[in-house]
mmCIF file of C-alpha atoms in Angstrom:
data_model
loop_
_atom_site.group_PDB
_atom_site.id
_atom_site.type_symbol
_atom_site.label_atom_id
_atom_site.label_comp_id
_atom_site.label_asym_id
_atom_site.label_seq_id
_atom_site.Cartn_x
_atom_site.Cartn_y
_atom_site.Cartn_z
ATOM 1 C CA LEU A 1 59.267 199.526 -99.511
ATOM 2 C CA ARG A 2 56.197 197.418 -99.666
ATOM 3 C CA GLU A 3 53.117 198.882 -101.358
ATOM 4 C CA SER A 4 51.105 198.755 -98.134
ATOM 5 C CA HIS A 5 53.648 201.018 -96.437
ATOM 6 C CA ILE A 6 53.684 203.476 -99.323
ATOM 7 C CA ALA A 7 49.889 203.757 -99.139
ATOM 8 C CA GLU A 8 50.145 204.680 -95.449
ATOM 9 C CA LEU A 9 52.124 207.857 -96.150
ATOM 10 C CA LYS A 10 50.461 211.059 -95.030
ATOM 11 C CA ASN A 11 49.712 213.873 -97.518
ATOM 12 C CA GLY A 12 49.265 211.593 -100.496
ATOM 13 C CA GLY A 13 48.672 208.119 -101.816
ATOM 14 C CA THR A 14 50.696 205.705 -103.870
ATOM 15 C CA LEU A 15 51.002 207.959 -106.942
ATOM 16 C CA ALA A 16 52.216 210.878 -104.832
ATOM 17 C CA ALA A 17 54.689 208.547 -103.138
ATOM 18 C CA ARG A 18 55.838 207.179 -106.509
ATOM 19 C CA LEU A 19 56.582 210.723 -107.741
ATOM 20 C CA ASN A 20 58.655 211.287 -104.626
ATOM 21 C CA LEU A 21 60.484 207.955 -104.804
ATOM 22 C CA MET A 22 61.205 208.391 -108.543
ATOM 23 C CA ASN A 23 62.864 211.739 -107.747
ATOM 24 C CA MET A 24 60.064 213.729 -109.427
ATOM 25 C CA LYS A 25 59.075 215.927 -106.494
ATOM 26 C CA ASP A 26 58.565 218.910 -108.817
ATOM 27 C CA ARG A 27 56.168 216.973 -111.115
ATOM 28 C CA LEU A 28 52.431 216.416 -111.189
ATOM 29 C CA GLY A 29 50.665 213.143 -111.975
ATOM 30 C CA TYR A 30 48.316 213.626 -114.939
ATOM 31 C CA ALA A 31 45.860 211.001 -116.224
ATOM 32 C CA LEU A 32 45.742 210.894 -120.010
ATOM 33 C CA ASP A 33 42.438 210.138 -121.701
ATOM 34 C CA PRO A 34 42.521 206.458 -122.790
ATOM 35 C CA GLU A 35 42.076 207.492 -126.451
ATOM 36 C CA ILE A 36 45.441 209.292 -126.396
ATOM 37 C CA THR A 37 47.375 206.092 -125.687
ATOM 38 C CA LYS A 38 45.047 203.597 -127.372
ATOM 39 C CA GLY A 39 46.997 200.686 -128.823
ATOM 40 C CA LEU A 40 50.158 201.393 -126.822
ATOM 41 C CA ASN A 41 51.163 198.597 -124.456
ATOM 42 C CA LEU A 42 52.865 200.810 -121.879
ATOM 43 C CA GLU A 43 54.768 200.052 -118.711
ATOM 44 C CA ILE A 44 55.870 202.221 -115.820
ATOM 45 C CA GLY A 45 59.054 203.998 -116.870
ATOM 46 C CA ASP A 46 58.179 204.272 -120.579
ATOM 47 C CA MET A 47 58.558 207.778 -122.005
ATOM 48 C CA LEU A 48 55.835 209.379 -124.122
ATOM 49 C CA GLN A 49 55.989 212.235 -126.581
ATOM 50 C CA ILE A 50 52.627 214.018 -126.589
ATOM 51 C CA CYS A 51 51.432 215.970 -129.583
ATOM 52 C CA ALA A 52 48.374 218.151 -130.278
ATOM 53 C CA VAL A 53 46.840 217.596 -133.704
ATOM 54 C CA SER A 54 44.513 220.245 -135.060
ATOM 55 C CA LYS A 55 42.279 219.532 -138.047
ATOM 56 C CA TYR A 56 41.079 222.318 -140.289
ATOM 57 C CA TYR A 57 40.045 222.867 -143.874
ATOM 58 C CA GLN A 58 41.775 224.933 -146.521
ATOM 59 C CA GLU A 59 41.592 225.520 -150.241
ATOM 60 C CA SER A 60 43.290 222.838 -152.285
ATOM 61 C CA ALA A 61 45.877 223.367 -155.005
ATOM 62 C CA SER A 62 44.300 220.414 -156.799
ATOM 63 C CA VAL A 63 41.771 221.049 -159.552
ATOM 64 C CA SER A 64 39.696 218.000 -158.548
ATOM 65 C CA GLU A 65 39.299 219.065 -154.906
ATOM 66 C CA LYS A 66 38.286 222.538 -153.792
ATOM 67 C CA ILE A 67 38.694 222.048 -150.029
ATOM 68 C CA VAL A 68 40.933 219.560 -148.202
ATOM 69 C CA GLU A 69 41.257 218.567 -144.571
ATOM 70 C CA VAL A 70 44.676 219.349 -143.116
ATOM 71 C CA GLU A 71 46.204 218.043 -139.897
ATOM 72 C CA ALA A 72 48.719 220.283 -138.162
ATOM 73 C CA PRO A 73 50.756 218.618 -135.378
ATOM 74 C CA LEU A 74 52.437 220.441 -132.509
ATOM 75 C CA ILE A 75 54.741 218.678 -130.047
ATOM 76 C CA LEU A 76 53.648 219.745 -126.574
ATOM 77 C CA ILE A 77 55.656 217.428 -124.359
ATOM 78 C CA GLU A 78 58.948 215.955 -125.492
ATOM 79 C CA ALA A 79 59.225 213.171 -122.898
ATOM 80 C CA ALA A 80 56.647 212.410 -120.208
ATOM 81 C CA PRO A 81 57.488 209.444 -117.965
ATOM 82 C CA VAL A 82 54.689 206.915 -117.389
ATOM 83 C CA ILE A 83 54.159 206.489 -113.634
ATOM 84 C CA SER A 84 51.010 204.354 -113.589
ATOM 85 C CA THR A 85 49.435 201.917 -116.028
ATOM 86 C CA PRO A 86 46.014 200.250 -116.071
ATOM 87 C CA ILE A 87 45.437 196.872 -114.479
ATOM 88 C CA GLY A 88 43.075 194.066 -115.459
ATOM 89 C CA ASP A 89 42.357 192.318 -118.729
ATOM 90 C CA THR A 90 42.844 193.962 -122.125
ATOM 91 C CA GLU A 91 39.265 195.220 -122.369
ATOM 92 C CA GLU A 92 39.401 196.807 -118.890
ATOM 93 C CA LYS A 93 42.813 198.364 -119.582
ATOM 94 C CA GLU A 94 41.547 200.118 -122.730
ATOM 95 C CA LYS A 95 39.017 202.041 -120.624
ATOM 96 C CA GLN A 96 41.551 203.182 -118.012
ATOM 97 C CA SER A 97 43.994 206.062 -118.052
ATOM 98 C CA ILE A 98 47.766 206.058 -118.195
ATOM 99 C CA VAL A 99 49.276 208.490 -115.673
ATOM 100 C CA VAL A 100 52.318 210.532 -116.676
ATOM 101 C CA ALA A 101 54.513 212.912 -114.679
ATOM 102 C CA LEU A 102 54.383 216.495 -115.976
ATOM 103 C CA SER A 103 55.909 219.811 -114.986
ATOM 104 C CA GLY A 104 53.512 222.606 -114.062
ATOM 105 C CA GLU A 105 54.017 224.226 -117.474
ATOM 106 C CA GLU A 106 53.412 220.933 -119.305
ATOM 107 C CA PHE A 107 50.220 220.498 -117.278
ATOM 108 C CA GLN A 108 49.020 223.943 -118.419
ATOM 109 C CA LEU A 109 49.851 223.149 -122.051
ATOM 110 C CA ILE A 110 48.130 219.787 -122.139
ATOM 111 C CA THR A 111 44.956 220.952 -120.416
ATOM 112 C CA GLN A 112 44.655 223.923 -122.794
ATOM 113 C CA ALA A 113 45.499 221.793 -125.838
ATOM 114 C CA GLY A 114 42.829 219.240 -124.937
ATOM 115 C CA LYS A 115 40.191 221.927 -125.460
ATOM 116 C CA ILE A 116 41.519 222.942 -128.881
ATOM 117 C CA ALA A 117 42.980 219.860 -130.565
ATOM 118 C CA ALA A 118 43.157 216.077 -130.403
ATOM 119 C CA LEU A 119 46.018 214.750 -128.305
ATOM 120 C CA LYS A 120 48.163 211.828 -129.472
ATOM 121 C CA ALA A 121 51.027 210.008 -127.767
ATOM 122 C CA ALA A 122 53.987 208.041 -129.073
ATOM 123 C CA VAL A 123 56.441 205.859 -127.166
ATOM 124 C CA LEU A 124 60.058 207.002 -127.234
ATOM 125 C CA PRO A 125 62.791 204.369 -127.575
ATOM 126 C CA VAL A 126 65.125 203.626 -124.671
ATOM 127 C CA GLY A 127 68.032 206.078 -124.749
ATOM 128 C CA TYR A 128 66.200 208.621 -126.916
ATOM 129 C CA LYS A 129 67.924 212.002 -126.740
ATOM 130 C CA VAL A 130 65.231 214.527 -125.858
ATOM 131 C CA VAL A 131 65.328 217.699 -127.935
ATOM 132 C CA GLN A 132 63.376 220.685 -126.656
ATOM 133 C CA THR A 133 61.037 221.987 -129.370
ATOM 134 C CA GLY A 134 60.444 225.422 -127.881
ATOM 135 C CA THR A 135 59.841 227.345 -124.692
ATOM 136 C CA PHE A 136 56.567 227.262 -122.784
ATOM 137 C CA ASP A 137 55.619 230.684 -124.172
ATOM 138 C CA GLU A 138 56.398 229.618 -127.757
ATOM 139 C CA LYS A 139 54.332 226.458 -127.391
ATOM 140 C CA MET A 140 51.424 228.388 -125.880
ATOM 141 C CA GLU A 141 51.569 230.880 -128.770
ATOM 142 C CA ASN A 142 51.531 228.008 -131.283
ATOM 143 C CA LEU A 143 48.594 226.461 -129.454
ATOM 144 C CA MET A 144 46.665 229.725 -129.646
ATOM 145 C CA ALA A 145 47.482 229.872 -133.363
ATOM 146 C CA PHE A 146 45.761 226.481 -133.700
ATOM 147 C CA LEU A 147 42.615 228.003 -132.258
ATOM 148 C CA GLN A 148 42.760 230.969 -134.639
ATOM 149 C CA ILE A 149 43.280 228.691 -137.668
ATOM 150 C CA LYS A 150 40.261 226.603 -136.713
ATOM 151 C CA GLU A 151 38.108 229.705 -136.300
ATOM 152 C CA VAL A 152 39.206 231.323 -139.582
ATOM 153 C CA LYS A 153 38.992 228.279 -141.881
#
């Protein structure tokens, strides 16, 4: 199909059509903040692992430092396929979002996590065997624990 024909589809544009044509009818297109993927030269079809990183302070075991900053990572999304990448020169691309395909539950996790922690993405190698790191409920509980840690410390 030519791009002009895809854009003429009713009930959606080219991203909606791409989800359909890539056999991802049960997925949502989600635009990641450019900071999340900064420095990654991504292409359509790349897979991203997305992690929430919460920073908080705690007492140190060291005698020289009383309080230390701690980063606690939590894998939210094991493998999100990239479905759209920025266009233009390097400077323009850095200001634009990467779009990934997410399930409804992943969408809920990432939108909630963005309010609590910094989000980071990493590219997965071709052929990477995806390992589930927990159920939606377990991940949501861990995310809420992040919020409680930040409030307590």
